[in-house]
């Protein structure tokens, strides 16, 4: 009889441990999944709120062949402020190193908010006369492209 | 008896975990849908606003040491004066704007039907290319005369 009670107790404790483990794993997985879902939702929302456009005149690009500098003007037309320093530029598919980029907010703006134009000076940029393409990538993976001629 | 109790307690533990997990998932899904809904709403607003934005460059004249531009808001969207960018021969002249008035008064609101006059201190010659861009990126081209 005591043997039976002991084995019942052991089974009872074992079943509790197994149930708790199953519950723990389930809770942990659900929590992780929920957090990922929230993060992904926020990322998509940020992407939708982020929009920029290159406003340069494609027929009159400010390119200085002596200094090898090209100036791009990028207007924030989204509904969120952006950090200029994380902006990256590709010219004809070639990545411009961050130390070749100089950023300046125009019209005395202190933040790159909606309707504010960012001037990007791309240094060490050699362009021959003809058609070219610029791509500016901002936060949240959003980008703008411009086909222009020199 | 003990076996029955084990099953009941285990079932209760798993049920509570299931309930809490589902509740957490529903909360996350709701929050995600809400942020997506807001994002879509703002995006649609921007697209509609852009579609309703229209303006004209009436003239761009050399005026002393710079140029004077007259633009009319011909759309149905109220625009901001600070959002307007002017480019002369490809160079943005936003930092050279000396005066901007709407129907002769200093204001940041450029309503439909109103005339915006922008004075820019910049070297220009007849025939120079002018590009005006509104805050929501609607573009018009003109020539200095």
PDB file of C-alpha atoms in Angstrom:
ATOM      1  CA  UNK A   1       0.000   0.000   0.000  1.00  0.00           C
ATOM      2  CA  UNK A   2       2.752   2.568   0.889  1.00  0.00           C
ATOM      3  CA  UNK A   3       4.480   1.479  -2.303  1.00  0.00           C
ATOM      4  CA  UNK A   4       1.392   2.276  -4.349  1.00  0.00           C
ATOM      5  CA  UNK A   5       1.050   5.748  -2.752  1.00  0.00           C
ATOM      6  CA  UNK A   6       4.697   6.515  -3.406  1.00  0.00           C
ATOM      7  CA  UNK A   7       4.405   5.518  -7.068  1.00  0.00           C
ATOM      8  CA  UNK A   8       1.223   7.621  -7.375  1.00  0.00           C
ATOM      9  CA  UNK A   9       3.044  10.578  -5.859  1.00  0.00           C
ATOM     10  CA  UNK A  10       5.948  10.086  -8.238  1.00  0.00           C
ATOM     11  CA  UNK A  11       3.582   9.928 -11.238  1.00  0.00           C
ATOM     12  CA  UNK A  12       1.735  13.001  -9.950  1.00  0.00           C
ATOM     13  CA  UNK A  13       4.942  15.028  -9.607  1.00  0.00           C
ATOM     14  CA  UNK A  14       6.188  13.767 -12.963  1.00  0.00           C
ATOM     15  CA  UNK A  15       2.956  14.754 -14.674  1.00  0.00           C
ATOM     16  CA  UNK A  16       3.182  18.219 -13.072  1.00  0.00           C
ATOM     17  CA  UNK A  17       6.744  18.631 -14.279  1.00  0.00           C
ATOM     18  CA  UNK A  18       5.838  17.517 -17.808  1.00  0.00           C
ATOM     19  CA  UNK A  19       2.742  19.782 -17.902  1.00  0.00           C
ATOM     20  CA  UNK A  20       4.732  22.755 -16.604  1.00  0.00           C
ATOM     21  CA  UNK A  21       7.481  22.117 -19.152  1.00  0.00           C
ATOM     22  CA  UNK A  22       4.975  21.896 -21.997  1.00  0.00           C
ATOM     23  CA  UNK A  23       3.244  25.070 -20.757  1.00  0.00           C
ATOM     24  CA  UNK A  24       6.605  26.856 -20.431  1.00  0.00           C
ATOM     25  CA  UNK A  25       7.728  25.935 -23.933  1.00  0.00           C
ATOM     26  CA  UNK A  26       4.344  26.946 -25.359  1.00  0.00           C
ATOM     27  CA  UNK A  27       4.359  30.276 -23.510  1.00  0.00           C
ATOM     28  CA  UNK A  28       7.946  31.023 -24.501  1.00  0.00           C
ATOM     29  CA  UNK A  29       7.251  30.272 -28.169  1.00  0.00           C
ATOM     30  CA  UNK A  30       4.052  32.326 -28.207  1.00  0.00           C
ATOM     31  CA  UNK A  31       5.747  35.289 -26.508  1.00  0.00           C
ATOM     32  CA  UNK A  32       8.625  35.223 -28.994  1.00  0.00           C
ATOM     33  CA  UNK A  33       6.200  34.921 -31.892  1.00  0.00           C
ATOM     34  CA  UNK A  34       4.088  37.817 -30.547  1.00  0.00           C
ATOM     35  CA  UNK A  35       7.149  40.028 -30.093  1.00  0.00           C
ATOM     36  CA  UNK A  36       8.352  39.218 -33.613  1.00  0.00           C
ATOM     37  CA  UNK A  37       4.907  40.003 -34.985  1.00  0.00           C
ATOM     38  CA  UNK A  38       4.890  43.394 -33.212  1.00  0.00           C
ATOM     39  CA  UNK A  39       8.418  44.183 -34.414  1.00  0.00           C
ATOM     40  CA  UNK A  40       7.568  43.245 -37.993  1.00  0.00           C
ATOM     41  CA  UNK A  41       4.351  45.292 -37.838  1.00  0.00           C
ATOM     42  CA  UNK A  42       6.267  48.335 -36.588  1.00  0.00           C
ATOM     43  CA  UNK A  43       8.888  47.847 -39.294  1.00  0.00           C
ATOM     44  CA  UNK A  44       6.218  47.755 -42.025  1.00  0.00           C
ATOM     45  CA  UNK A  45       4.507  50.787 -40.512  1.00  0.00           C
ATOM     46  CA  UNK A  46       7.823  52.691 -40.434  1.00  0.00           C
ATOM     47  CA  UNK A  47       8.454  51.690 -44.041  1.00  0.00           C
ATOM     48  CA  UNK A  48       5.067  53.039 -45.084  1.00  0.00           C
ATOM     49  CA  UNK A  49       5.666  56.305 -43.218  1.00  0.00           C
ATOM     50  CA  UNK A  50       9.078  56.791 -44.811  1.00  0.00           C
ATOM     51  CA  UNK A  51       9.263  58.325 -48.270  1.00  0.00           C
ATOM     52  CA  UNK A  52      11.950  60.409 -49.936  1.00  0.00           C
ATOM     53  CA  UNK A  53      12.496  61.741 -53.420  1.00  0.00           C
ATOM     54  CA  UNK A  54      15.517  63.091 -55.275  1.00  0.00           C
ATOM     55  CA  UNK A  55      14.492  66.543 -56.494  1.00  0.00           C
ATOM     56  CA  UNK A  56      17.509  67.297 -58.683  1.00  0.00           C
ATOM     57  CA  UNK A  57      16.949  68.586 -62.181  1.00  0.00           C
ATOM     58  CA  UNK A  58      18.052  65.552 -64.253  1.00  0.00           C
ATOM     59  CA  UNK A  59      19.178  67.818 -67.091  1.00  0.00           C
ATOM     60  CA  UNK A  60      21.203  70.183 -64.926  1.00  0.00           C
ATOM     61  CA  UNK A  61      23.019  68.156 -62.315  1.00  0.00           C
ATOM     62  CA  UNK A  62      25.433  70.057 -60.074  1.00  0.00           C
ATOM     63  CA  UNK A  63      28.492  67.985 -60.957  1.00  0.00           C
ATOM     64  CA  UNK A  64      31.987  69.368 -60.620  1.00  0.00           C
ATOM     65  CA  UNK A  65      34.341  67.337 -62.773  1.00  0.00           C
ATOM     66  CA  UNK A  66      37.408  69.082 -61.344  1.00  0.00           C
ATOM     67  CA  UNK A  67      36.588  68.260 -57.717  1.00  0.00           C
ATOM     68  CA  UNK A  68      34.736  65.081 -58.728  1.00  0.00           C
ATOM     69  CA  UNK A  69      31.745  66.004 -56.616  1.00  0.00           C
ATOM     70  CA  UNK A  70      28.083  65.493 -57.329  1.00  0.00           C
ATOM     71  CA  UNK A  71      25.362  67.180 -55.306  1.00  0.00           C
ATOM     72  CA  UNK A  72      22.079  65.386 -54.722  1.00  0.00           C
ATOM     73  CA  UNK A  73      19.029  67.043 -53.172  1.00  0.00           C
ATOM     74  CA  UNK A  74      16.740  64.650 -51.333  1.00  0.00           C
ATOM     75  CA  UNK A  75      13.395  65.800 -49.969  1.00  0.00           C
ATOM     76  CA  UNK A  76      11.672  63.981 -47.115  1.00  0.00           C
ATOM     77  CA  UNK A  77       8.072  63.555 -48.279  1.00  0.00           C
ATOM     78  CA  UNK A  78       7.095  60.946 -45.702  1.00  0.00           C
ATOM     79  CA  UNK A  79       5.566  61.486 -42.313  1.00  0.00           C
ATOM     80  CA  UNK A  80       8.539  60.599 -40.149  1.00  0.00           C
ATOM     81  CA  UNK A  81      11.823  62.376 -39.368  1.00  0.00           C
ATOM     82  CA  UNK A  82      14.939  60.671 -40.639  1.00  0.00           C
ATOM     83  CA  UNK A  83      18.609  60.586 -39.630  1.00  0.00           C
ATOM     84  CA  UNK A  84      20.721  62.030 -42.484  1.00  0.00           C
ATOM     85  CA  UNK A  85      23.887  60.268 -41.340  1.00  0.00           C
ATOM     86  CA  UNK A  86      22.568  56.777 -42.070  1.00  0.00           C
ATOM     87  CA  UNK A  87      21.756  57.714 -45.677  1.00  0.00           C
ATOM     88  CA  UNK A  88      23.738  55.833 -48.302  1.00  0.00           C
ATOM     89  CA  UNK A  89      24.269  56.565 -52.005  1.00  0.00           C
ATOM     90  CA  UNK A  90      24.847  54.407 -55.058  1.00  0.00           C
ATOM     91  CA  UNK A  91      25.949  56.039 -58.309  1.00  0.00           C
ATOM     92  CA  UNK A  92      25.520  53.773 -61.330  1.00  0.00           C
ATOM     93  CA  UNK A  93      25.315  50.883 -58.895  1.00  0.00           C
ATOM     94  CA  UNK A  94      28.594  51.745 -57.191  1.00  0.00           C
ATOM     95  CA  UNK A  95      28.479  52.251 -53.449  1.00  0.00           C
ATOM     96  CA  UNK A  96      29.801  55.617 -52.273  1.00  0.00           C
ATOM     97  CA  UNK A  97      31.800  55.158 -49.093  1.00  0.00           C
ATOM     98  CA  UNK A  98      30.331  57.027 -46.128  1.00  0.00           C
ATOM     99  CA  UNK A  99      33.488  59.120 -45.775  1.00  0.00           C
ATOM    100  CA  UNK A 100      32.821  60.481 -49.281  1.00  0.00           C
ATOM    101  CA  UNK A 101      29.380  61.775 -48.304  1.00  0.00           C
ATOM    102  CA  UNK A 102      28.682  65.174 -46.769  1.00  0.00           C
ATOM    103  CA  UNK A 103      25.213  65.996 -45.501  1.00  0.00           C
ATOM    104  CA  UNK A 104      23.634  69.418 -45.059  1.00  0.00           C
ATOM    105  CA  UNK A 105      20.038  70.286 -44.228  1.00  0.00           C
ATOM    106  CA  UNK A 106      18.821  73.221 -46.300  1.00  0.00           C
ATOM    107  CA  UNK A 107      16.790  76.263 -45.321  1.00  0.00           C
ATOM    108  CA  UNK A 108      18.196  76.306 -41.765  1.00  0.00           C
ATOM    109  CA  UNK A 109      16.416  73.086 -40.774  1.00  0.00           C
ATOM    110  CA  UNK A 110      17.678  71.331 -37.654  1.00  0.00           C
ATOM    111  CA  UNK A 111      16.114  67.937 -38.393  1.00  0.00           C
ATOM    112  CA  UNK A 112      15.348  66.044 -41.569  1.00  0.00           C
ATOM    113  CA  UNK A 113      11.620  66.155 -41.075  1.00  0.00           C
ATOM    114  CA  UNK A 114       8.745  66.238 -43.550  1.00  0.00           C
ATOM    115  CA  UNK A 115       9.265  68.690 -46.474  1.00  0.00           C
ATOM    116  CA  UNK A 116      12.891  69.368 -45.513  1.00  0.00           C
ATOM    117  CA  UNK A 117      15.561  68.965 -48.202  1.00  0.00           C
ATOM    118  CA  UNK A 118      18.871  67.275 -47.504  1.00  0.00           C
ATOM    119  CA  UNK A 119      21.874  68.212 -49.629  1.00  0.00           C
ATOM    120  CA  UNK A 120      24.250  65.300 -50.135  1.00  0.00           C
ATOM    121  CA  UNK A 121      27.648  66.028 -51.614  1.00  0.00           C
ATOM    122  CA  UNK A 122      29.104  62.865 -53.070  1.00  0.00           C
ATOM    123  CA  UNK A 123      32.870  63.130 -53.238  1.00  0.00           C
ATOM    124  CA  UNK A 124      35.318  61.052 -55.244  1.00  0.00           C
ATOM    125  CA  UNK A 125      32.674  60.648 -57.920  1.00  0.00           C
ATOM    126  CA  UNK A 126      33.914  60.297 -61.488  1.00  0.00           C
ATOM    127  CA  UNK A 127      31.224  60.647 -64.118  1.00  0.00           C
ATOM    128  CA  UNK A 128      31.655  60.708 -67.858  1.00  0.00           C
ATOM    129  CA  UNK A 129      29.219  62.603 -70.055  1.00  0.00           C
ATOM    130  CA  UNK A 130      26.101  60.578 -70.733  1.00  0.00           C
ATOM    131  CA  UNK A 131      23.299  58.962 -68.764  1.00  0.00           C
ATOM    132  CA  UNK A 132      23.699  57.889 -65.149  1.00  0.00           C
ATOM    133  CA  UNK A 133      21.598  56.692 -62.248  1.00  0.00           C
ATOM    134  CA  UNK A 134      21.652  57.700 -58.589  1.00  0.00           C
ATOM    135  CA  UNK A 135      20.049  55.735 -55.782  1.00  0.00           C
ATOM    136  CA  UNK A 136      19.681  57.156 -52.283  1.00  0.00           C
ATOM    137  CA  UNK A 137      18.858  54.711 -49.501  1.00  0.00           C
ATOM    138  CA  UNK A 138      17.459  56.033 -46.234  1.00  0.00           C
ATOM    139  CA  UNK A 139      16.253  54.474 -42.997  1.00  0.00           C
ATOM    140  CA  UNK A 140      13.832  51.546 -42.951  1.00  0.00           C
ATOM    141  CA  UNK A 141      15.180  50.313 -46.295  1.00  0.00           C
ATOM    142  CA  UNK A 142      13.358  52.950 -48.329  1.00  0.00           C
ATOM    143  CA  UNK A 143      15.081  54.491 -51.322  1.00  0.00           C
ATOM    144  CA  UNK A 144      14.681  56.918 -54.220  1.00  0.00           C
ATOM    145  CA  UNK A 145      16.285  56.754 -57.633  1.00  0.00           C
ATOM    146  CA  UNK A 146      17.003  59.340 -60.299  1.00  0.00           C
ATOM    147  CA  UNK A 147      18.157  58.893 -63.869  1.00  0.00           C
ATOM    148  CA  UNK A 148      20.172  61.914 -64.975  1.00  0.00           C
ATOM    149  CA  UNK A 149      22.570  63.088 -67.619  1.00  0.00           C
ATOM    150  CA  UNK A 150      25.877  64.891 -67.463  1.00  0.00           C
TER     151      UNK A 150
ATOM    152  CA  UNK B   1      -7.787   8.774  -7.886  1.00  0.00           C
ATOM    153  CA  UNK B   2      -4.233  10.175  -8.029  1.00  0.00           C
ATOM    154  CA  UNK B   3      -4.097   9.531 -11.759  1.00  0.00           C
ATOM    155  CA  UNK B   4      -7.315  11.528 -12.205  1.00  0.00           C
ATOM    156  CA  UNK B   5      -5.869  14.376 -10.120  1.00  0.00           C
ATOM    157  CA  UNK B   6      -2.653  14.348 -12.163  1.00  0.00           C
ATOM    158  CA  UNK B   7      -4.593  14.613 -15.387  1.00  0.00           C
ATOM    159  CA  UNK B   8      -6.785  17.435 -14.029  1.00  0.00           C
ATOM    160  CA  UNK B   9      -3.886  19.491 -12.669  1.00  0.00           C
ATOM    161  CA  UNK B  10      -1.809  18.978 -15.820  1.00  0.00           C
ATOM    162  CA  UNK B  11      -4.783  19.937 -17.977  1.00  0.00           C
ATOM    163  CA  UNK B  12      -5.317  23.061 -15.837  1.00  0.00           C
ATOM    164  CA  UNK B  13      -1.656  24.104 -16.157  1.00  0.00           C
ATOM    165  CA  UNK B  14      -1.633  23.607 -19.933  1.00  0.00           C
ATOM    166  CA  UNK B  15      -5.020  25.361 -20.270  1.00  0.00           C
ATOM    167  CA  UNK B  16      -3.787  28.431 -18.374  1.00  0.00           C
ATOM    168  CA  UNK B  17      -0.647  28.529 -20.538  1.00  0.00           C
ATOM    169  CA  UNK B  18      -2.756  28.157 -23.674  1.00  0.00           C
ATOM    170  CA  UNK B  19      -5.088  30.927 -22.567  1.00  0.00           C
ATOM    171  CA  UNK B  20      -2.201  33.287 -21.727  1.00  0.00           C
ATOM    172  CA  UNK B  21      -0.432  32.458 -24.990  1.00  0.00           C
ATOM    173  CA  UNK B  22      -3.509  33.065 -27.112  1.00  0.00           C
ATOM    174  CA  UNK B  23      -4.231  36.327 -25.239  1.00  0.00           C
ATOM    175  CA  UNK B  24      -0.673  37.532 -25.827  1.00  0.00           C
ATOM    176  CA  UNK B  25      -0.888  36.586 -29.508  1.00  0.00           C
ATOM    177  CA  UNK B  26      -4.211  38.401 -29.957  1.00  0.00           C
ATOM    178  CA  UNK B  27      -2.785  41.506 -28.268  1.00  0.00           C
ATOM    179  CA  UNK B  28       0.252  41.419 -30.572  1.00  0.00           C
ATOM    180  CA  UNK B  29      -1.890  40.882 -33.666  1.00  0.00           C
ATOM    181  CA  UNK B  30      -4.162  43.763 -32.675  1.00  0.00           C
ATOM    182  CA  UNK B  31      -1.237  46.119 -32.071  1.00  0.00           C
ATOM    183  CA  UNK B  32       0.359  45.078 -35.394  1.00  0.00           C
ATOM    184  CA  UNK B  33      -2.846  45.612 -37.328  1.00  0.00           C
ATOM    185  CA  UNK B  34      -3.297  49.003 -35.668  1.00  0.00           C
ATOM    186  CA  UNK B  35       0.190  50.206 -36.663  1.00  0.00           C
ATOM    187  CA  UNK B  36      -0.285  48.864 -40.190  1.00  0.00           C
ATOM    188  CA  UNK B  37      -3.656  50.576 -40.444  1.00  0.00           C
ATOM    189  CA  UNK B  38      -2.127  53.905 -39.356  1.00  0.00           C
ATOM    190  CA  UNK B  39       0.702  53.466 -41.858  1.00  0.00           C
ATOM    191  CA  UNK B  40      -1.682  52.740 -44.728  1.00  0.00           C
ATOM    192  CA  UNK B  41      -3.921  55.649 -43.720  1.00  0.00           C
ATOM    193  CA  UNK B  42      -0.998  58.108 -43.759  1.00  0.00           C
ATOM    194  CA  UNK B  43       0.281  56.718 -47.057  1.00  0.00           C
ATOM    195  CA  UNK B  44      -3.159  57.064 -48.683  1.00  0.00           C
ATOM    196  CA  UNK B  45      -3.456  60.622 -47.326  1.00  0.00           C
ATOM    197  CA  UNK B  46      -0.102  61.519 -48.887  1.00  0.00           C
ATOM    198  CA  UNK B  47      -1.026  59.993 -52.252  1.00  0.00           C
ATOM    199  CA  UNK B  48      -4.399  61.788 -52.319  1.00  0.00           C
ATOM    200  CA  UNK B  49      -2.776  65.079 -51.276  1.00  0.00           C
ATOM    201  CA  UNK B  50      -0.189  64.741 -54.036  1.00  0.00           C
ATOM    202  CA  UNK B  51      -2.867  63.953 -56.620  1.00  0.00           C
ATOM    203  CA  UNK B  52      -4.745  67.109 -55.615  1.00  0.00           C
ATOM    204  CA  UNK B  53      -1.638  69.320 -55.709  1.00  0.00           C
ATOM    205  CA  UNK B  54      -1.198  71.482 -58.754  1.00  0.00           C
ATOM    206  CA  UNK B  55       0.629  74.750 -59.275  1.00  0.00           C
ATOM    207  CA  UNK B  56       1.978  76.932 -62.041  1.00  0.00           C
ATOM    208  CA  UNK B  57       5.068  79.043 -62.469  1.00  0.00           C
ATOM    209  CA  UNK B  58       3.576  82.306 -63.706  1.00  0.00           C
ATOM    210  CA  UNK B  59       6.956  83.916 -64.314  1.00  0.00           C
ATOM    211  CA  UNK B  60      10.565  84.005 -63.194  1.00  0.00           C
ATOM    212  CA  UNK B  61      12.083  87.433 -63.722  1.00  0.00           C
ATOM    213  CA  UNK B  62      15.512  88.867 -63.083  1.00  0.00           C
ATOM    214  CA  UNK B  63      15.099  91.378 -60.325  1.00  0.00           C
ATOM    215  CA  UNK B  64      18.152  93.434 -59.366  1.00  0.00           C
ATOM    216  CA  UNK B  65      20.646  91.016 -57.798  1.00  0.00           C
ATOM    217  CA  UNK B  66      18.464  87.958 -58.066  1.00  0.00           C
ATOM    218  CA  UNK B  67      15.259  86.554 -59.425  1.00  0.00           C
ATOM    219  CA  UNK B  68      11.639  86.922 -58.477  1.00  0.00           C
ATOM    220  CA  UNK B  69       9.315  83.963 -59.013  1.00  0.00           C
ATOM    221  CA  UNK B  70       5.551  84.033 -59.044  1.00  0.00           C
ATOM    222  CA  UNK B  71       3.732  80.753 -58.508  1.00  0.00           C
ATOM    223  CA  UNK B  72       0.002  80.083 -58.262  1.00  0.00           C
ATOM    224  CA  UNK B  73      -1.568  77.238 -56.342  1.00  0.00           C
ATOM    225  CA  UNK B  74      -4.045  75.859 -58.879  1.00  0.00           C
ATOM    226  CA  UNK B  75      -4.835  72.629 -57.033  1.00  0.00           C
ATOM    227  CA  UNK B  76      -7.102  71.971 -54.091  1.00  0.00           C
ATOM    228  CA  UNK B  77      -4.434  71.301 -51.464  1.00  0.00           C
ATOM    229  CA  UNK B  78      -3.166  73.906 -49.036  1.00  0.00           C
ATOM    230  CA  UNK B  79       0.620  73.874 -49.266  1.00  0.00           C
ATOM    231  CA  UNK B  80       3.375  75.222 -47.041  1.00  0.00           C
ATOM    232  CA  UNK B  81       5.705  77.984 -48.197  1.00  0.00           C
ATOM    233  CA  UNK B  82       8.613  76.495 -46.220  1.00  0.00           C
ATOM    234  CA  UNK B  83       8.197  73.206 -48.088  1.00  0.00           C
ATOM    235  CA  UNK B  84       8.722  74.814 -51.501  1.00  0.00           C
ATOM    236  CA  UNK B  85      12.180  74.336 -52.999  1.00  0.00           C
ATOM    237  CA  UNK B  86      13.504  76.302 -55.969  1.00  0.00           C
ATOM    238  CA  UNK B  87      16.350  75.141 -58.171  1.00  0.00           C
ATOM    239  CA  UNK B  88      18.148  77.338 -60.640  1.00  0.00           C
ATOM    240  CA  UNK B  89      20.143  75.536 -63.305  1.00  0.00           C
ATOM    241  CA  UNK B  90      20.209  72.439 -61.108  1.00  0.00           C
ATOM    242  CA  UNK B  91      21.381  74.119 -57.910  1.00  0.00           C
ATOM    243  CA  UNK B  92      19.002  74.315 -54.997  1.00  0.00           C
ATOM    244  CA  UNK B  93      18.504  77.928 -53.967  1.00  0.00           C
ATOM    245  CA  UNK B  94      16.623  77.316 -50.701  1.00  0.00           C
ATOM    246  CA  UNK B  95      19.387  78.974 -48.670  1.00  0.00           C
ATOM    247  CA  UNK B  96      19.294  82.064 -50.930  1.00  0.00           C
ATOM    248  CA  UNK B  97      15.616  82.916 -50.481  1.00  0.00           C
ATOM    249  CA  UNK B  98      15.410  86.477 -49.180  1.00  0.00           C
ATOM    250  CA  UNK B  99      11.653  86.909 -49.117  1.00  0.00           C
ATOM    251  CA  UNK B 100       8.545  84.798 -49.648  1.00  0.00           C
ATOM    252  CA  UNK B 101       5.052  86.230 -49.563  1.00  0.00           C
ATOM    253  CA  UNK B 102       1.592  84.844 -50.266  1.00  0.00           C
ATOM    254  CA  UNK B 103      -0.654  87.408 -51.948  1.00  0.00           C
ATOM    255  CA  UNK B 104       1.715  90.094 -50.664  1.00  0.00           C
ATOM    256  CA  UNK B 105       1.725  88.935 -47.016  1.00  0.00           C
ATOM    257  CA  UNK B 106       4.311  86.904 -45.112  1.00  0.00           C
ATOM    258  CA  UNK B 107       2.727  83.534 -44.351  1.00  0.00           C
ATOM    259  CA  UNK B 108       3.636  79.867 -44.377  1.00  0.00           C
ATOM    260  CA  UNK B 109       0.207  78.895 -45.706  1.00  0.00           C
ATOM    261  CA  UNK B 110      -0.167  78.779 -49.483  1.00  0.00           C
ATOM    262  CA  UNK B 111      -3.839  78.090 -50.065  1.00  0.00           C
ATOM    263  CA  UNK B 112      -5.514  77.186 -53.381  1.00  0.00           C
ATOM    264  CA  UNK B 113      -5.864  80.181 -55.695  1.00  0.00           C
ATOM    265  CA  UNK B 114      -3.180  82.194 -53.893  1.00  0.00           C
ATOM    266  CA  UNK B 115      -0.048  83.602 -55.495  1.00  0.00           C
ATOM    267  CA  UNK B 116       3.317  82.863 -53.923  1.00  0.00           C
ATOM    268  CA  UNK B 117       6.139  85.288 -54.677  1.00  0.00           C
ATOM    269  CA  UNK B 118       9.650  84.089 -53.912  1.00  0.00           C
ATOM    270  CA  UNK B 119      12.661  86.378 -54.133  1.00  0.00           C
ATOM    271  CA  UNK B 120      16.043  84.723 -54.432  1.00  0.00           C
ATOM    272  CA  UNK B 121      19.414  86.369 -54.226  1.00  0.00           C
ATOM    273  CA  UNK B 122      21.330  84.496 -56.901  1.00  0.00           C
ATOM    274  CA  UNK B 123      23.161  85.212 -60.147  1.00  0.00           C
ATOM    275  CA  UNK B 124      20.848  84.415 -63.027  1.00  0.00           C
ATOM    276  CA  UNK B 125      20.601  85.159 -66.710  1.00  0.00           C
ATOM    277  CA  UNK B 126      17.730  85.042 -69.160  1.00  0.00           C
ATOM    278  CA  UNK B 127      17.010  81.505 -70.267  1.00  0.00           C
ATOM    279  CA  UNK B 128      18.197  79.865 -67.032  1.00  0.00           C
ATOM    280  CA  UNK B 129      16.221  76.778 -66.089  1.00  0.00           C
ATOM    281  CA  UNK B 130      14.008  76.993 -62.996  1.00  0.00           C
ATOM    282  CA  UNK B 131      12.517  74.025 -61.196  1.00  0.00           C
ATOM    283  CA  UNK B 132      10.003  74.494 -58.385  1.00  0.00           C
ATOM    284  CA  UNK B 133       9.128  71.628 -56.049  1.00  0.00           C
ATOM    285  CA  UNK B 134       6.378  71.643 -53.432  1.00  0.00           C
ATOM    286  CA  UNK B 135       6.735  70.022 -50.020  1.00  0.00           C
ATOM    287  CA  UNK B 136       4.985  66.907 -51.307  1.00  0.00           C
ATOM    288  CA  UNK B 137       7.280  66.724 -54.343  1.00  0.00           C
ATOM    289  CA  UNK B 138       5.028  68.034 -57.109  1.00  0.00           C
ATOM    290  CA  UNK B 139       7.270  69.640 -59.745  1.00  0.00           C
ATOM    291  CA  UNK B 140       7.013  72.422 -62.321  1.00  0.00           C
ATOM    292  CA  UNK B 141       9.665  73.752 -64.688  1.00  0.00           C
ATOM    293  CA  UNK B 142      10.110  77.300 -65.940  1.00  0.00           C
ATOM    294  CA  UNK B 143      12.622  79.609 -67.582  1.00  0.00           C
ATOM    295  CA  UNK B 144      14.062  82.901 -66.338  1.00  0.00           C
ATOM    296  CA  UNK B 145      12.949  85.775 -68.532  1.00  0.00           C
TER     297      UNK B 145
END
